[in-house]
PDB file of C-alpha atoms in Angstrom:
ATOM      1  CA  UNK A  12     104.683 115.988 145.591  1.00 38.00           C
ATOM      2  CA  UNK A  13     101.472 114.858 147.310  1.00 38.00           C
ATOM      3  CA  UNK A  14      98.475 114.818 145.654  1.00 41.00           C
ATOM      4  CA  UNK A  15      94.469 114.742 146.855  1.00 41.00           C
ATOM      5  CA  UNK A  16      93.113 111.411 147.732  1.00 41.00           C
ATOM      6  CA  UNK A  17      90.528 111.641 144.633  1.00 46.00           C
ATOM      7  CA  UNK A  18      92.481 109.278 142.514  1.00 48.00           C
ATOM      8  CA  UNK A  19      95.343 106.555 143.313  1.00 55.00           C
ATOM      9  CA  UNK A  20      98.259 108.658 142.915  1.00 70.00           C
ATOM     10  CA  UNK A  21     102.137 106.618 142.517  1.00 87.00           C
ATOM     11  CA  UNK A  22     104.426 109.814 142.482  1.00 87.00           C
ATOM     12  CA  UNK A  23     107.505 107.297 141.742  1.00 90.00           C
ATOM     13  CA  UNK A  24     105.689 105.766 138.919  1.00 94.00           C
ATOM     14  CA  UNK A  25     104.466 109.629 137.050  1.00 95.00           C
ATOM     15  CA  UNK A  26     108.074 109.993 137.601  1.00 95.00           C
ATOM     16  CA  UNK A  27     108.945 107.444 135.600  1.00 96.00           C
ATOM     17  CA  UNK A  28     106.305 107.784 133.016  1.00 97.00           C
ATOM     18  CA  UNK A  29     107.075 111.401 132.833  1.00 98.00           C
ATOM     19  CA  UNK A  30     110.782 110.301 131.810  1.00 97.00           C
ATOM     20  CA  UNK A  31     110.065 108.555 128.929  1.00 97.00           C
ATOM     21  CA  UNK A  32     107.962 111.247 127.229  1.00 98.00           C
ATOM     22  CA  UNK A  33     108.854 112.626 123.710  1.00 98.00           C
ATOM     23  CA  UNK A  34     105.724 114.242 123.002  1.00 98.00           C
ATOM     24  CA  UNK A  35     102.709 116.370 124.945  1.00 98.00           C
ATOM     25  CA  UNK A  36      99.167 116.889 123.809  1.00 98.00           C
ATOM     26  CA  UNK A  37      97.164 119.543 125.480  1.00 98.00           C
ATOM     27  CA  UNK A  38      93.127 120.209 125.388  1.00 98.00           C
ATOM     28  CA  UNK A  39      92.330 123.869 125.224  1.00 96.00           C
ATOM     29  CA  UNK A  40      89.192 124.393 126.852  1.00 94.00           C
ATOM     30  CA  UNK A  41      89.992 123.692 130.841  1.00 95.00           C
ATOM     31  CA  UNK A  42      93.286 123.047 130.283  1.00 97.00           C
ATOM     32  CA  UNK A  43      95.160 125.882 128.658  1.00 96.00           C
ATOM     33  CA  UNK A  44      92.425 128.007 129.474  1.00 94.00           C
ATOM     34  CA  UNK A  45      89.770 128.517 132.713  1.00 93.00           C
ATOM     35  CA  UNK A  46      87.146 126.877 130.824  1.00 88.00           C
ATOM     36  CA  UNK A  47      85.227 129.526 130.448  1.00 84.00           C
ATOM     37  CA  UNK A  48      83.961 130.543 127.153  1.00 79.00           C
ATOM     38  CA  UNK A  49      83.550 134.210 126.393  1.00 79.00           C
ATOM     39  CA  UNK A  50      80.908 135.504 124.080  1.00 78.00           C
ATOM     40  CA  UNK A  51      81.032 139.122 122.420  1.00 77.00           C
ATOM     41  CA  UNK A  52      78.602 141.393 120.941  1.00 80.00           C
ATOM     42  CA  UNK A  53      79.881 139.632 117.388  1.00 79.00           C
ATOM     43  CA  UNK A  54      79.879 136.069 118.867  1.00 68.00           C
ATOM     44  CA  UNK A  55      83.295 135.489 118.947  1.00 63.00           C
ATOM     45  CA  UNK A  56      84.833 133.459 121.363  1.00 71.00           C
ATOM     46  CA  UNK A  57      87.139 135.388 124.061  1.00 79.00           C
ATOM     47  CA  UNK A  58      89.999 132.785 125.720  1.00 84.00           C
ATOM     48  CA  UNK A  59      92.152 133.362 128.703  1.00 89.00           C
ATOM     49  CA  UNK A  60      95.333 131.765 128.265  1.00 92.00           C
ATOM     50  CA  UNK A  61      98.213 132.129 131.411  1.00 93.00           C
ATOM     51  CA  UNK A  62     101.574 133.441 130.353  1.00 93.00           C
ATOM     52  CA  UNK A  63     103.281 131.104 132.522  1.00 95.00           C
ATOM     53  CA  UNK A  64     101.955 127.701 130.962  1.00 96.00           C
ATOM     54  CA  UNK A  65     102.858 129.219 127.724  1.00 95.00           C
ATOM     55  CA  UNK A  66     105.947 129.245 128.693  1.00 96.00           C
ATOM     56  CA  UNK A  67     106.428 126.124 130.285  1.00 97.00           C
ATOM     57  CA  UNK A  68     104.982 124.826 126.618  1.00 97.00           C
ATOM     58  CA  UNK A  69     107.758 126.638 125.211  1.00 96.00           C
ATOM     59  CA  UNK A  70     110.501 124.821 127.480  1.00 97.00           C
ATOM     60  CA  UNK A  71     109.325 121.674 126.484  1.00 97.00           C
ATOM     61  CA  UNK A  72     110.274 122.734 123.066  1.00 96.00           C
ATOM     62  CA  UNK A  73     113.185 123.546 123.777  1.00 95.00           C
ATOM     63  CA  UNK A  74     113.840 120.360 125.776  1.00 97.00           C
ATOM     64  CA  UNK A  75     113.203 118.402 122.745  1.00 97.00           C
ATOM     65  CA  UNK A  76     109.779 117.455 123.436  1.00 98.00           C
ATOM     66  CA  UNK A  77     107.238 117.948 120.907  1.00 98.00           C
ATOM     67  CA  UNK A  78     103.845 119.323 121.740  1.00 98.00           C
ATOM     68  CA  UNK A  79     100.662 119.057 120.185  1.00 98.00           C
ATOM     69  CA  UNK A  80      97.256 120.644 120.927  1.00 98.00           C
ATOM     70  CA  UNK A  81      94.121 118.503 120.175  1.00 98.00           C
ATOM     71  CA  UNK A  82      90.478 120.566 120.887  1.00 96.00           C
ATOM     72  CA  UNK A  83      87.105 119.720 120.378  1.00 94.00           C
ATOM     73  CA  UNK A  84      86.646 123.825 119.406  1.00 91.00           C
ATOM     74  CA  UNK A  85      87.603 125.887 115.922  1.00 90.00           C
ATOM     75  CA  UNK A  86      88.895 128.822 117.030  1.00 88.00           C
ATOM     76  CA  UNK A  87      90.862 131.577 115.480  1.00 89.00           C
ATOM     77  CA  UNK A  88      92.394 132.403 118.958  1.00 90.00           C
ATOM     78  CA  UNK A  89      93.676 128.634 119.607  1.00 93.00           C
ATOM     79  CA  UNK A  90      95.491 129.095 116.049  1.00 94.00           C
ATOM     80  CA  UNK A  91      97.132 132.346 116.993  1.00 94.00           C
ATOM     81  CA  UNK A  92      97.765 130.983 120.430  1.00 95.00           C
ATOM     82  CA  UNK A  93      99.568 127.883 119.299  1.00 96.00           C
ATOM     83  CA  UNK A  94     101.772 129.667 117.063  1.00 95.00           C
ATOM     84  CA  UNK A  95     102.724 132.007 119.263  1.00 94.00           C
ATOM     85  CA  UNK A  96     103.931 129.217 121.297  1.00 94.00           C
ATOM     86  CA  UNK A  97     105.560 127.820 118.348  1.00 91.00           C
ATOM     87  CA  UNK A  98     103.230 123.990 119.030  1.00 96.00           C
ATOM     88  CA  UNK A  99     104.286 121.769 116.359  1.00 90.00           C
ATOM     89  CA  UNK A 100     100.631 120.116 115.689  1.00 98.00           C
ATOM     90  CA  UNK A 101      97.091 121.487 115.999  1.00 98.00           C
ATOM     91  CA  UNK A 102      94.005 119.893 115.697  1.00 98.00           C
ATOM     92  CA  UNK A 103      91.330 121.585 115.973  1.00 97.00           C
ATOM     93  CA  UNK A 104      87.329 121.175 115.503  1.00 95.00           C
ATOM     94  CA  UNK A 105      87.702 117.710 116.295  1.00 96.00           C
ATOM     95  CA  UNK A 106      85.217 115.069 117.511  1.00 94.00           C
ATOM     96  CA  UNK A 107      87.291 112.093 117.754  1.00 96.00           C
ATOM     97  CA  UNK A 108      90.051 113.004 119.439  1.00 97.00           C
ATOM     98  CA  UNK A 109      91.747 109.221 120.115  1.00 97.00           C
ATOM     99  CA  UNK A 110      91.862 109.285 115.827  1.00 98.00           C
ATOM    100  CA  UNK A 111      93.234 112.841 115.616  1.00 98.00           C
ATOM    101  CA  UNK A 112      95.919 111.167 118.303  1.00 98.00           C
ATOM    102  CA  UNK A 113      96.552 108.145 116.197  1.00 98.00           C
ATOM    103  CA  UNK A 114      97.269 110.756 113.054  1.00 98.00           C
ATOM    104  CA  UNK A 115      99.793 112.807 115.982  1.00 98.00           C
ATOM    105  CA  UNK A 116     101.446 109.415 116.605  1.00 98.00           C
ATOM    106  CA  UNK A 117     101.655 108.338 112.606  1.00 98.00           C
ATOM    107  CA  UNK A 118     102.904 111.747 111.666  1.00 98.00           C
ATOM    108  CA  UNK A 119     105.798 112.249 114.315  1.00 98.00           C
ATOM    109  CA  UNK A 120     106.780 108.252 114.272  1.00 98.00           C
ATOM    110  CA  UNK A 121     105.917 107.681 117.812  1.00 98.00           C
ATOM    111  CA  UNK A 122     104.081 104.825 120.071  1.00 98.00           C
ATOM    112  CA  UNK A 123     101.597 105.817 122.395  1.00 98.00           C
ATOM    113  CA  UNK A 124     103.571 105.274 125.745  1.00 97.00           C
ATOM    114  CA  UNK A 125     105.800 108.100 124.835  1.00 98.00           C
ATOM    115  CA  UNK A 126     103.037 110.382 124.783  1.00 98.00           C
ATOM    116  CA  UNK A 127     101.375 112.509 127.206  1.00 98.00           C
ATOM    117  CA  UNK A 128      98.131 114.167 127.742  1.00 98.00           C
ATOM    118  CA  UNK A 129      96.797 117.065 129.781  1.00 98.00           C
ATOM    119  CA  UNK A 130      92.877 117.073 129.515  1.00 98.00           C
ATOM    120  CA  UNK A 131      90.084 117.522 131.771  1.00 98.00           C
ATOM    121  CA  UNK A 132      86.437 115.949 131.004  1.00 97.00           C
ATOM    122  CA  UNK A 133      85.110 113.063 129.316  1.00 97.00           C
ATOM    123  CA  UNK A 134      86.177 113.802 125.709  1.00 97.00           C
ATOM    124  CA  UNK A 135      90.171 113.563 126.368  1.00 97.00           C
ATOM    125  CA  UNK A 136      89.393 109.911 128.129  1.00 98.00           C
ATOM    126  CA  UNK A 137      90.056 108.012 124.750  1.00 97.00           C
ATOM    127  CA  UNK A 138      93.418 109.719 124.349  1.00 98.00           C
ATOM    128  CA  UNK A 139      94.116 109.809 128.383  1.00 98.00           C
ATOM    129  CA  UNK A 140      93.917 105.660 128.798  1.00 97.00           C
ATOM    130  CA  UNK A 141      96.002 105.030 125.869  1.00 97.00           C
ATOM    131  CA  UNK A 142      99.272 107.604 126.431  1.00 98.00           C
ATOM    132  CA  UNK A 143     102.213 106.819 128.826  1.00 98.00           C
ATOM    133  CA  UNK A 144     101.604 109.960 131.100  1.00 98.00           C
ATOM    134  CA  UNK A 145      97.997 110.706 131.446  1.00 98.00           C
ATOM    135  CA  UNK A 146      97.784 114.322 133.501  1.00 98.00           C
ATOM    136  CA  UNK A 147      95.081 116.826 134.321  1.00 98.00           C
ATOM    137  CA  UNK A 148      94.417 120.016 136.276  1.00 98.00           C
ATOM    138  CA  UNK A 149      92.946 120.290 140.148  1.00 96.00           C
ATOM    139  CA  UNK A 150      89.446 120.538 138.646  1.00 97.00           C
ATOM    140  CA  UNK A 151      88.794 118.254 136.054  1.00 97.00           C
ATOM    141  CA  UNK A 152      86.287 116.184 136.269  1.00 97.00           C
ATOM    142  CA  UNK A 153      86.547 113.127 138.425  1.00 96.00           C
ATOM    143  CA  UNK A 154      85.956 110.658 136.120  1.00 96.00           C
ATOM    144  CA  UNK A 155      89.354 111.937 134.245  1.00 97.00           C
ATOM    145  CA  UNK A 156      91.239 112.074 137.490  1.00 96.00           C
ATOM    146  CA  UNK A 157      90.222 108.749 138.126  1.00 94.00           C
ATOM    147  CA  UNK A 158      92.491 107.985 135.500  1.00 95.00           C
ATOM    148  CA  UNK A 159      95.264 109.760 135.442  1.00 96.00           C
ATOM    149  CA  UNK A 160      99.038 109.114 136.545  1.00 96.00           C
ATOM    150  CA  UNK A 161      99.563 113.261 138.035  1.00 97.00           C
ATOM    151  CA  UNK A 162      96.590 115.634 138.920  1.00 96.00           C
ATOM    152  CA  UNK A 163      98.230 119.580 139.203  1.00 96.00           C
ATOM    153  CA  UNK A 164      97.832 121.319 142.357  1.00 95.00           C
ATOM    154  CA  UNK A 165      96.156 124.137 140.290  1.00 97.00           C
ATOM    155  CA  UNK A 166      92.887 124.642 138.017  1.00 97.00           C
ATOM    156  CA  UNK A 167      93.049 125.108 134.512  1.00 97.00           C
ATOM    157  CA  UNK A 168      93.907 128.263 132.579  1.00 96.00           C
ATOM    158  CA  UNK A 169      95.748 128.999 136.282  1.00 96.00           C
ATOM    159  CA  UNK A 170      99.254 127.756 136.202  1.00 97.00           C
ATOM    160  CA  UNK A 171      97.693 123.717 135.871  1.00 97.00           C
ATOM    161  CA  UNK A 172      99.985 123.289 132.613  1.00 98.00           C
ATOM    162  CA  UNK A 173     103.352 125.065 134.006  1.00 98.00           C
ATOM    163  CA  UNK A 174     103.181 122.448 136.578  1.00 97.00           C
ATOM    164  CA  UNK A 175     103.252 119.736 135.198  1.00 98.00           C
ATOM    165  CA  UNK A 176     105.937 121.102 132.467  1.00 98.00           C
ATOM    166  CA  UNK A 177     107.857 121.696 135.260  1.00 98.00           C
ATOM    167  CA  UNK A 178     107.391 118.054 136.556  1.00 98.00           C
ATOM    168  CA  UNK A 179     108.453 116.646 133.362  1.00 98.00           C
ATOM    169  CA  UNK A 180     110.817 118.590 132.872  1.00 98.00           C
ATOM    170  CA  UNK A 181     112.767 117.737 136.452  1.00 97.00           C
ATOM    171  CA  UNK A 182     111.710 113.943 135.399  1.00 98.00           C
ATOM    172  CA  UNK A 183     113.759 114.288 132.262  1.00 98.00           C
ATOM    173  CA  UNK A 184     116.453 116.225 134.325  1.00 97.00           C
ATOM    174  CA  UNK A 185     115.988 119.289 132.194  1.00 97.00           C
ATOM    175  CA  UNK A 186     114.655 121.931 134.483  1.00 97.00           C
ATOM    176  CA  UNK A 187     117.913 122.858 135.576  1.00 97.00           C
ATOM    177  CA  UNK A 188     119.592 123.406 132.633  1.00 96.00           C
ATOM    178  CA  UNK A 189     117.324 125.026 131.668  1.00 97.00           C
ATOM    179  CA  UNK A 190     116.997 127.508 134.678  1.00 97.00           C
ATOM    180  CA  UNK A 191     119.968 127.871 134.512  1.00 96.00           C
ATOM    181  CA  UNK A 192     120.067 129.086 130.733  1.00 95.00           C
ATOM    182  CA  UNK A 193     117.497 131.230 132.030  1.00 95.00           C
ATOM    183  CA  UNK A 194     119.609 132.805 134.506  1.00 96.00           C
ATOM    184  CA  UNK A 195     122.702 133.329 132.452  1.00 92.00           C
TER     185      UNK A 195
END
């Protein structure tokens, strides 16, 4: 899979890292959504979400990974939208994401090199440098590419999060067994 020239990209090594992962932690805003945030007549906030990275969250459940979404936002919608997926840890509201990360990794007995993180600007950097597979869509913000171990072909909120699901999943030698269950 070949990748822009914005950051130093090692295919073999994302590989690799993607192999060893037993947990994912996704940022909402960007990520599992366009980024774009949605204002009514009553001020809620209205989120996009793609069906297909749901459901690539889902087969990482299933695959035994456990997934975790950490956002800087409160919102009703991110609550109804992670439990739909059935995520196994939310965190939401929060400011200091690399301490709501340290909680994730206390909670489900885990080191941070067997974590992963999908995020795009500079409030997922302290929990992108410090997990085992650092990831982020096509248009995050170059800093966090700059960083990161597997940039998606595709934005955010646009099929950004099925990809790299998809990669982890073939990295763990999953996908087809899983297509497969899919097709039976």
């Amino acid at each position: 899979m070949s990748h822009s020239s914005t950051a130093p990209f090692d295919a073999a090594a994302a590989n690799e890292r993607a192999a060893r992962l037993r947990v994912m932690v996704f940022d909402v805003d960007g990520v599992l959504t366009d980024g774009g945030l949605r204002y009514g007549p009553t001020g809620e906030i209205v989120k996009t979400f793609d069906s297909l990275d749901g459901h690539g969250l889902k087969l990482l459940a299933e695959a035994g990974i456990v997934t975790a979404i950490i956002t800087g936002r409160q919102s009703d919608i991110v609550a109804k939208r992670a439990a739909d997926l059935r995520v196994a840890h939310v965190y939401q509201g929060v400011q200091d994401k690399r301490a709501a990360f340290e909680d994730l990794c206390a909670k489900v007995s885990v080191t941070a090199d067997v974590c992963g993180h999908i995020g795009d600007d500079w409030p997922d950097l302290p929990v992108l440098t410090r997990v085992g597979f650092a990831a982020c869509p096509a248009n995050a913000h170059a800093e966090v590419k700059a960083r990161c171990h597997w940039i998606a072909h595709l934005r955010g909120g646009e099929g950004a999060v099925r990809e790299m699901c998809d990669f982890i999943l073939r990295a763990q030698g999953r996908y087809d067994a899983l297509l497969a269950e899919a097709l039976a």
